[in-house]
mmCIF file of C-alpha atoms in Angstrom:
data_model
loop_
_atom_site.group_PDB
_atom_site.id
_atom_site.type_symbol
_atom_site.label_atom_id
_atom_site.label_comp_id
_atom_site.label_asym_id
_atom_site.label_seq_id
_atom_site.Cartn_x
_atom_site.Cartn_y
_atom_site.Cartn_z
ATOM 1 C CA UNK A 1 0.000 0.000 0.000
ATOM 2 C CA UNK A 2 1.055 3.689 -0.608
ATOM 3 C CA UNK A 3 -0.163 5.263 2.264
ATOM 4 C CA UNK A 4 -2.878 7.103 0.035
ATOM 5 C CA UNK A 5 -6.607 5.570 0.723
ATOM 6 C CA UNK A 6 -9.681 6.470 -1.565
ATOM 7 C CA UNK A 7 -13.225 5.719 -0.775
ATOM 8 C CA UNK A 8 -15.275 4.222 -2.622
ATOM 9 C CA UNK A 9 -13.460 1.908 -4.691
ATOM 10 C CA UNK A 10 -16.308 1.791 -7.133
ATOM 11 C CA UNK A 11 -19.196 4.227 -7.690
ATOM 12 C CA UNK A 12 -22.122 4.174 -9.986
ATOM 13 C CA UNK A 13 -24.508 7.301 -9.805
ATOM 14 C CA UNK A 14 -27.062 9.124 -12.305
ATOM 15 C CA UNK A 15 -26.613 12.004 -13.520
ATOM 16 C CA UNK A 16 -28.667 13.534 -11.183
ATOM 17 C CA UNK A 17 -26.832 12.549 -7.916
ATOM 18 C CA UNK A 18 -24.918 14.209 -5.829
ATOM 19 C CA UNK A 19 -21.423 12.393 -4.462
ATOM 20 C CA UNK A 20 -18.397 12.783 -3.035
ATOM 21 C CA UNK A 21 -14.805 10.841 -3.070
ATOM 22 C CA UNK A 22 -12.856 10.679 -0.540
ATOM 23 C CA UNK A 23 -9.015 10.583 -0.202
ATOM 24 C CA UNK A 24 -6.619 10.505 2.943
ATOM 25 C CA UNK A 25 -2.931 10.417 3.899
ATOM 26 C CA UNK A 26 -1.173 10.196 6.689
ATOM 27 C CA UNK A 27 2.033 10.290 5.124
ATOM 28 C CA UNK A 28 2.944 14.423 6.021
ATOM 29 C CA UNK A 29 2.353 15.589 3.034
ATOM 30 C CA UNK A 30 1.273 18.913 2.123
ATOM 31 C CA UNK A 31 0.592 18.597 -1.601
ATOM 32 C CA UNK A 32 -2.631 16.708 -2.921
ATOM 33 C CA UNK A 33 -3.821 16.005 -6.318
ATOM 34 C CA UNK A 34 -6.754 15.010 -8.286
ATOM 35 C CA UNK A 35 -5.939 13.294 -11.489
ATOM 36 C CA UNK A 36 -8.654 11.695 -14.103
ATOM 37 C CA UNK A 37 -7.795 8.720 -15.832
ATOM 38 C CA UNK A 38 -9.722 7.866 -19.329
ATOM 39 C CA UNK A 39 -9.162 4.775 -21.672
ATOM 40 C CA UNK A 40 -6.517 5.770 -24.194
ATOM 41 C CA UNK A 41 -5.914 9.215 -22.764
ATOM 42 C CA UNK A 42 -2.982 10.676 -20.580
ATOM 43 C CA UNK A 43 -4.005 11.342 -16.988
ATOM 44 C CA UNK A 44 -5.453 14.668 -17.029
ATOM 45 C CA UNK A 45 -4.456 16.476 -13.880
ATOM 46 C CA UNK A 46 -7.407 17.916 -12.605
ATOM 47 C CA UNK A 47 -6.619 20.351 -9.204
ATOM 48 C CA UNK A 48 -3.710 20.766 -7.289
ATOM 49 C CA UNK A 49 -3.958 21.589 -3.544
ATOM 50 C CA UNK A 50 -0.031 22.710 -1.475
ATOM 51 C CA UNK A 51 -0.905 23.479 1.377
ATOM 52 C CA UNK A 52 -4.344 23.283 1.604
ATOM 53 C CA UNK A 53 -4.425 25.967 -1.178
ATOM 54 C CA UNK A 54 -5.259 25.456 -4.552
ATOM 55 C CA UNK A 55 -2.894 26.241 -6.971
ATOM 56 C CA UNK A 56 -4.168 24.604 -10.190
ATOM 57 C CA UNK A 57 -7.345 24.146 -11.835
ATOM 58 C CA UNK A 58 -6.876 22.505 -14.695
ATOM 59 C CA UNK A 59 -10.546 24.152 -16.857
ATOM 60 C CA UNK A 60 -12.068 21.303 -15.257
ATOM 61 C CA UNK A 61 -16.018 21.855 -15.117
ATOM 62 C CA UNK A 62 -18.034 23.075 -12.555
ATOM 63 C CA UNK A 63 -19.619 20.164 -11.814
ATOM 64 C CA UNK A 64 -16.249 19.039 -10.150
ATOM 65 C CA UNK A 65 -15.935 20.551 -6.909
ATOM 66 C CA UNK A 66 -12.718 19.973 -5.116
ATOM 67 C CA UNK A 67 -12.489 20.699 -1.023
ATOM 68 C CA UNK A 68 -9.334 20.595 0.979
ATOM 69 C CA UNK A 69 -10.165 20.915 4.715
ATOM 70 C CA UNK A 70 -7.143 19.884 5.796
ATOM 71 C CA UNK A 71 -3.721 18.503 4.841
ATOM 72 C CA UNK A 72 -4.349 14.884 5.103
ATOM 73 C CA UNK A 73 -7.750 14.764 3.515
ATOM 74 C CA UNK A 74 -8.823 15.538 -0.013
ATOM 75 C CA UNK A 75 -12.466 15.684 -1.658
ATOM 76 C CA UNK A 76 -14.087 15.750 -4.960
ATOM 77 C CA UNK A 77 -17.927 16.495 -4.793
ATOM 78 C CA UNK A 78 -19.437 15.587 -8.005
ATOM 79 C CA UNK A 79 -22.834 16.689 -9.420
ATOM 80 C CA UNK A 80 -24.700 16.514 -13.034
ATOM 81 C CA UNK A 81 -22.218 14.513 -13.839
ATOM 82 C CA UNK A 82 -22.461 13.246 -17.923
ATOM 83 C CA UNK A 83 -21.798 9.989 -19.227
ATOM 84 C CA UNK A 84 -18.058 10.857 -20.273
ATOM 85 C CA UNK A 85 -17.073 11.634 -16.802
ATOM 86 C CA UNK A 86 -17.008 8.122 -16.256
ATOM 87 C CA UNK A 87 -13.270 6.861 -15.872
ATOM 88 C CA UNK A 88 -10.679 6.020 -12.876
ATOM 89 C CA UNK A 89 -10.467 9.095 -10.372
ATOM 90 C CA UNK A 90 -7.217 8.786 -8.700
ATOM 91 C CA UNK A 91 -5.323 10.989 -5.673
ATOM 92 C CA UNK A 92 -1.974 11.671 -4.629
ATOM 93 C CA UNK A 93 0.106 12.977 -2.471
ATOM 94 C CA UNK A 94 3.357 14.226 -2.466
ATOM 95 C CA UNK A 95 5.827 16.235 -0.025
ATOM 96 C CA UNK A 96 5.809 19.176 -1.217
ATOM 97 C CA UNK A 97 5.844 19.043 -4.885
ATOM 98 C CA UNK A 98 9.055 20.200 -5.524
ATOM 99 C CA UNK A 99 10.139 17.130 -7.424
ATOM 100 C CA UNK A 100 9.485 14.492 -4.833
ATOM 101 C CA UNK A 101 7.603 11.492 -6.222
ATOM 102 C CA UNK A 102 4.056 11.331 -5.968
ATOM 103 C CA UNK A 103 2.075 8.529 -3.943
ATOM 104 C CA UNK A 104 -1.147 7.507 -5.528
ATOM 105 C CA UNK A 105 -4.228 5.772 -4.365
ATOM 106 C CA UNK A 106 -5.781 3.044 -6.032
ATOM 107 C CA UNK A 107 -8.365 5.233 -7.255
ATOM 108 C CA UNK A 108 -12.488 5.115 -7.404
ATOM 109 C CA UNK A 109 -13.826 3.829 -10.902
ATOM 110 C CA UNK A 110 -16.739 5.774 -11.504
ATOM 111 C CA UNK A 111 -19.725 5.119 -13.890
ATOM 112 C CA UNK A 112 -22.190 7.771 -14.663
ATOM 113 C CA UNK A 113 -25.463 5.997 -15.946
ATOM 114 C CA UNK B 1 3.769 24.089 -23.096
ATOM 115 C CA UNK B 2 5.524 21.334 -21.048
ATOM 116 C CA UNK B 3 4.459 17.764 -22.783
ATOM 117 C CA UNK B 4 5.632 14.306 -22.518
ATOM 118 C CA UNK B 5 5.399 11.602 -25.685
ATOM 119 C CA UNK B 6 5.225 7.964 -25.337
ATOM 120 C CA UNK B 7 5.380 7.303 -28.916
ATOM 121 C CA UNK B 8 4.590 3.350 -28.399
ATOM 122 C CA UNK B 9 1.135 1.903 -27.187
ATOM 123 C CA UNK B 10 2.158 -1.183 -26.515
ATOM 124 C CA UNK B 11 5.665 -3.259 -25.810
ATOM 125 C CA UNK B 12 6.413 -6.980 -26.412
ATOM 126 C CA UNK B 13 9.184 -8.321 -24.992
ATOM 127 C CA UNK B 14 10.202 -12.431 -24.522
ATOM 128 C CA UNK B 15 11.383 -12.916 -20.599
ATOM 129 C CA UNK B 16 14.773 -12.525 -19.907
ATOM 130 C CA UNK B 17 15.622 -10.073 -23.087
ATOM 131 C CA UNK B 18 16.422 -6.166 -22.217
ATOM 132 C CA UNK B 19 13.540 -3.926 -22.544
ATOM 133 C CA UNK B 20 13.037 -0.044 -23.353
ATOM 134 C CA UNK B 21 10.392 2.100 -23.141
ATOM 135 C CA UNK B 22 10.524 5.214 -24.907
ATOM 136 C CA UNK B 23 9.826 8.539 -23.699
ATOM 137 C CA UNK B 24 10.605 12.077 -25.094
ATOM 138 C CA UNK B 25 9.324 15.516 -23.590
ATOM 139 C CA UNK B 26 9.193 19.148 -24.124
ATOM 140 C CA UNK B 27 10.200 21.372 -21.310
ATOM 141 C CA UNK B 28 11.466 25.453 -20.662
ATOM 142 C CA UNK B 29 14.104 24.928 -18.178
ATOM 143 C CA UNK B 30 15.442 22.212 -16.780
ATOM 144 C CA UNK B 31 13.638 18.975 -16.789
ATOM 145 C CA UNK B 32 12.642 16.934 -13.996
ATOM 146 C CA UNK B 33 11.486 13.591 -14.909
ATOM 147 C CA UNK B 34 9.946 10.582 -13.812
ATOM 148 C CA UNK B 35 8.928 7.036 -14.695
ATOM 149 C CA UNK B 36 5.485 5.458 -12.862
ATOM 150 C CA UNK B 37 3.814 1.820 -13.542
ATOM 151 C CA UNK B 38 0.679 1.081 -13.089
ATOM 152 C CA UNK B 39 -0.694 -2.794 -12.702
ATOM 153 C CA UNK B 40 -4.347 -4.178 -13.206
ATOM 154 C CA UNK B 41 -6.836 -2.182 -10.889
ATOM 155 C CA UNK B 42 -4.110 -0.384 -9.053
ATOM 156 C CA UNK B 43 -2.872 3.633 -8.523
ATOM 157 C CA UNK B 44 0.277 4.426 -9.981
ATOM 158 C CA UNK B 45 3.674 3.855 -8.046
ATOM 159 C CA UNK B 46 6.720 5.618 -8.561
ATOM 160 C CA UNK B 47 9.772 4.022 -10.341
ATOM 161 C CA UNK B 48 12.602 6.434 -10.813
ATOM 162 C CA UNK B 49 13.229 10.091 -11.174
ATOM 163 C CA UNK B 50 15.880 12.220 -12.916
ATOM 164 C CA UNK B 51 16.286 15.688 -11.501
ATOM 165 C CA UNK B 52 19.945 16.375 -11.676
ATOM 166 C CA UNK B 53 23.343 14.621 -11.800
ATOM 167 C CA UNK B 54 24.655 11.661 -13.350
ATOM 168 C CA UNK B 55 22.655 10.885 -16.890
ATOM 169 C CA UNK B 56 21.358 7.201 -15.748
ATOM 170 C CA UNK B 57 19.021 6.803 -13.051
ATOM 171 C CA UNK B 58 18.315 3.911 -11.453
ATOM 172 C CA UNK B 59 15.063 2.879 -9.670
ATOM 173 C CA UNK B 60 12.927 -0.257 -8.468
ATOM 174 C CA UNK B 61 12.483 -3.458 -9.354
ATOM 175 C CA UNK B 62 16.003 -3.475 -11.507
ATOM 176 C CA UNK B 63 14.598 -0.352 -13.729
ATOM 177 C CA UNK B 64 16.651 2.740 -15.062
ATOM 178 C CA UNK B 65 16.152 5.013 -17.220
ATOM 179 C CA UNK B 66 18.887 7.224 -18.836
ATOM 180 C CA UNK B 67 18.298 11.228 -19.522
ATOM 181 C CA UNK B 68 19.803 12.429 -23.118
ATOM 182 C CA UNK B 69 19.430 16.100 -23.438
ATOM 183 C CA UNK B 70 20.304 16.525 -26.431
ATOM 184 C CA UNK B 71 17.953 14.646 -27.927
ATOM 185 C CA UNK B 72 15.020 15.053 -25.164
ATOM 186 C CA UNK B 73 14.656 11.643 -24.133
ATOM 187 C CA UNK B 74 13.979 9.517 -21.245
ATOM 188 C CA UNK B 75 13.912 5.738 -22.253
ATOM 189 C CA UNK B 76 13.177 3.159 -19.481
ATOM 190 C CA UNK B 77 15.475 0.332 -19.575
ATOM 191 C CA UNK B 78 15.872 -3.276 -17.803
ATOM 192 C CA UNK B 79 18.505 -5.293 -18.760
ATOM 193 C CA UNK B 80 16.381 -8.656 -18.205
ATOM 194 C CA UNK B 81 12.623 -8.624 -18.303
ATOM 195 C CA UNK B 82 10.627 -10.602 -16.065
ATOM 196 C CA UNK B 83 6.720 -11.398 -16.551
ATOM 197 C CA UNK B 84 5.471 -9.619 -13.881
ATOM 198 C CA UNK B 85 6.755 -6.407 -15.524
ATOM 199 C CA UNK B 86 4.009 -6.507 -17.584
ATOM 200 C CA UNK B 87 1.879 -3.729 -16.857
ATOM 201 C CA UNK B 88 1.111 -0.136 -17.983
ATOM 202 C CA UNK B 89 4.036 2.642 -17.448
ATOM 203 C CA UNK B 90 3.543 6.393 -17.712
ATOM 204 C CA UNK B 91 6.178 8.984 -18.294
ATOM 205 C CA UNK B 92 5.736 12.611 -16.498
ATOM 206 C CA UNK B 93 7.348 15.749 -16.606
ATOM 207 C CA UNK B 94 7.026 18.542 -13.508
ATOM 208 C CA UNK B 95 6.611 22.164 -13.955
ATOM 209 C CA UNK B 96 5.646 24.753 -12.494
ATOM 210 C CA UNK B 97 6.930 23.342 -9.595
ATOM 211 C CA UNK B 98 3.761 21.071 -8.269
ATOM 212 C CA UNK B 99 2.410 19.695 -11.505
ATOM 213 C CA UNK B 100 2.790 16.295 -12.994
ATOM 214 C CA UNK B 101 1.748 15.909 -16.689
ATOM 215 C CA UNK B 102 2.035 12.196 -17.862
ATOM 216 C CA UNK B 103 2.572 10.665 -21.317
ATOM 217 C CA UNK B 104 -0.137 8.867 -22.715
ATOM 218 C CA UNK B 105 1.246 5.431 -21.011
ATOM 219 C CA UNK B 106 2.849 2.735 -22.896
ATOM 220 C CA UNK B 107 1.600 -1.342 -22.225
ATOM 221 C CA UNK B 108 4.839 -3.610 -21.599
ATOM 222 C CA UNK B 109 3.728 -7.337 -21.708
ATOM 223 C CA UNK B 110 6.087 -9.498 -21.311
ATOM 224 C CA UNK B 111 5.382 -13.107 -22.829
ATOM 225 C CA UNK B 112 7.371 -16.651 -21.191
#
């Protein structure tokens, strides 16, 4: 394991839900990440959070919200989600950014039905 | 812009022969690099990282991965492949200090 948890695993919701994913560490770090993985497509970085502030969003839509509340925790609240937004949602972690490696978690697979 | 190309989809290599993975990028600055594999229905783990000094890095699980500058590359090497290598690696670039863009991923099976 990499120290990075997400929750769920697996979600399926409609398009009219509202959900959240979770992700923790308790590794120390201070920079968190959102990435989106899609069949056949790099990972498309998403939001960036060092320390606790956001430095990056990446023209992701509205219907992403990211929250940071603290160092170790990391949210993404989804809503009116579409079909295409279904793919692997991963997290990680890293020191501080500057060039350290970055720890991921196994990510959630969502579907949007 | 700051991009990484992973020109293959897909690697074979017989067990036991070297393998290489190709990657090239497209930085302003000096580049810091890394490698990251990803197996079935897991996150990504870290490999190996250039950010300065000697021109060959090496990582886990036997991996390295020499930087050429002058032509903008960042291959992935093992001098043996084993089976359970197969699985899906991703080359990334870092800029602006906290962001990781990945390459498009390249499959490496490895057949007995």
């Amino acid at each position: 394991e990499t120290g990075v948890t997400q929750t769920p695993r697996h979600l399926v919701m409609g398009m009219t839900n509202k959900k959240s994913l979770k992700c923790e560490q308790h590794l120390g770090h201070n920079a968190m990440y959102w990435y989106k993985q899609s069949a056949k497509k790099p990972l498309e970085l998403m939001f960036v959070y060092n320390f606790k502030e956001q430095t990056e969003n990446n023209s992701v839509p509205s219907r992403f919200s990211p929250e940071c509340p603290n160092s170790s925790h990391l949210f993404l609240h989804l809503h009116t989600l579409q079909p295409e937004d279904s793919a692997l949602y991963l997290c990680a972690s890293s020191q501080d950014g500057w060039g350290t490696e970055a720890f991921f978690g196994q990510g959630t697979r969502l579907t949007v039905v | 812009a700051q991009s990484v190309a992973q020109p293959e989809d897909q690697v074979n290599v017989a067990e036991g022969n070297p393998l290489t993975v190709k990657c090239t990028y497209s930085v302003s600055g000096n580049p810091y690099l890394f490698w990251y594999v990803q197996y079935p229905n897991r996150g990504l783990q870290f490999l190996l990282k250039y950010i300065t000094g000697d021109n060959l890095v090496k990582g886990s699980y036997g991996f390295e991965a020499e930087f050429n500058k002058s032509q903008t590359s960042f291959h992935l090497k093992k001098p043996s492949a084993l089976v359970s290598d197969s699985a899906l690696y991703f080359c990334a670039v870092l800029y602006n200090t906290d962001k990781l863009i990945f390459g498009t991923g390249t499959r490496l099976q490895v057949f007995p």
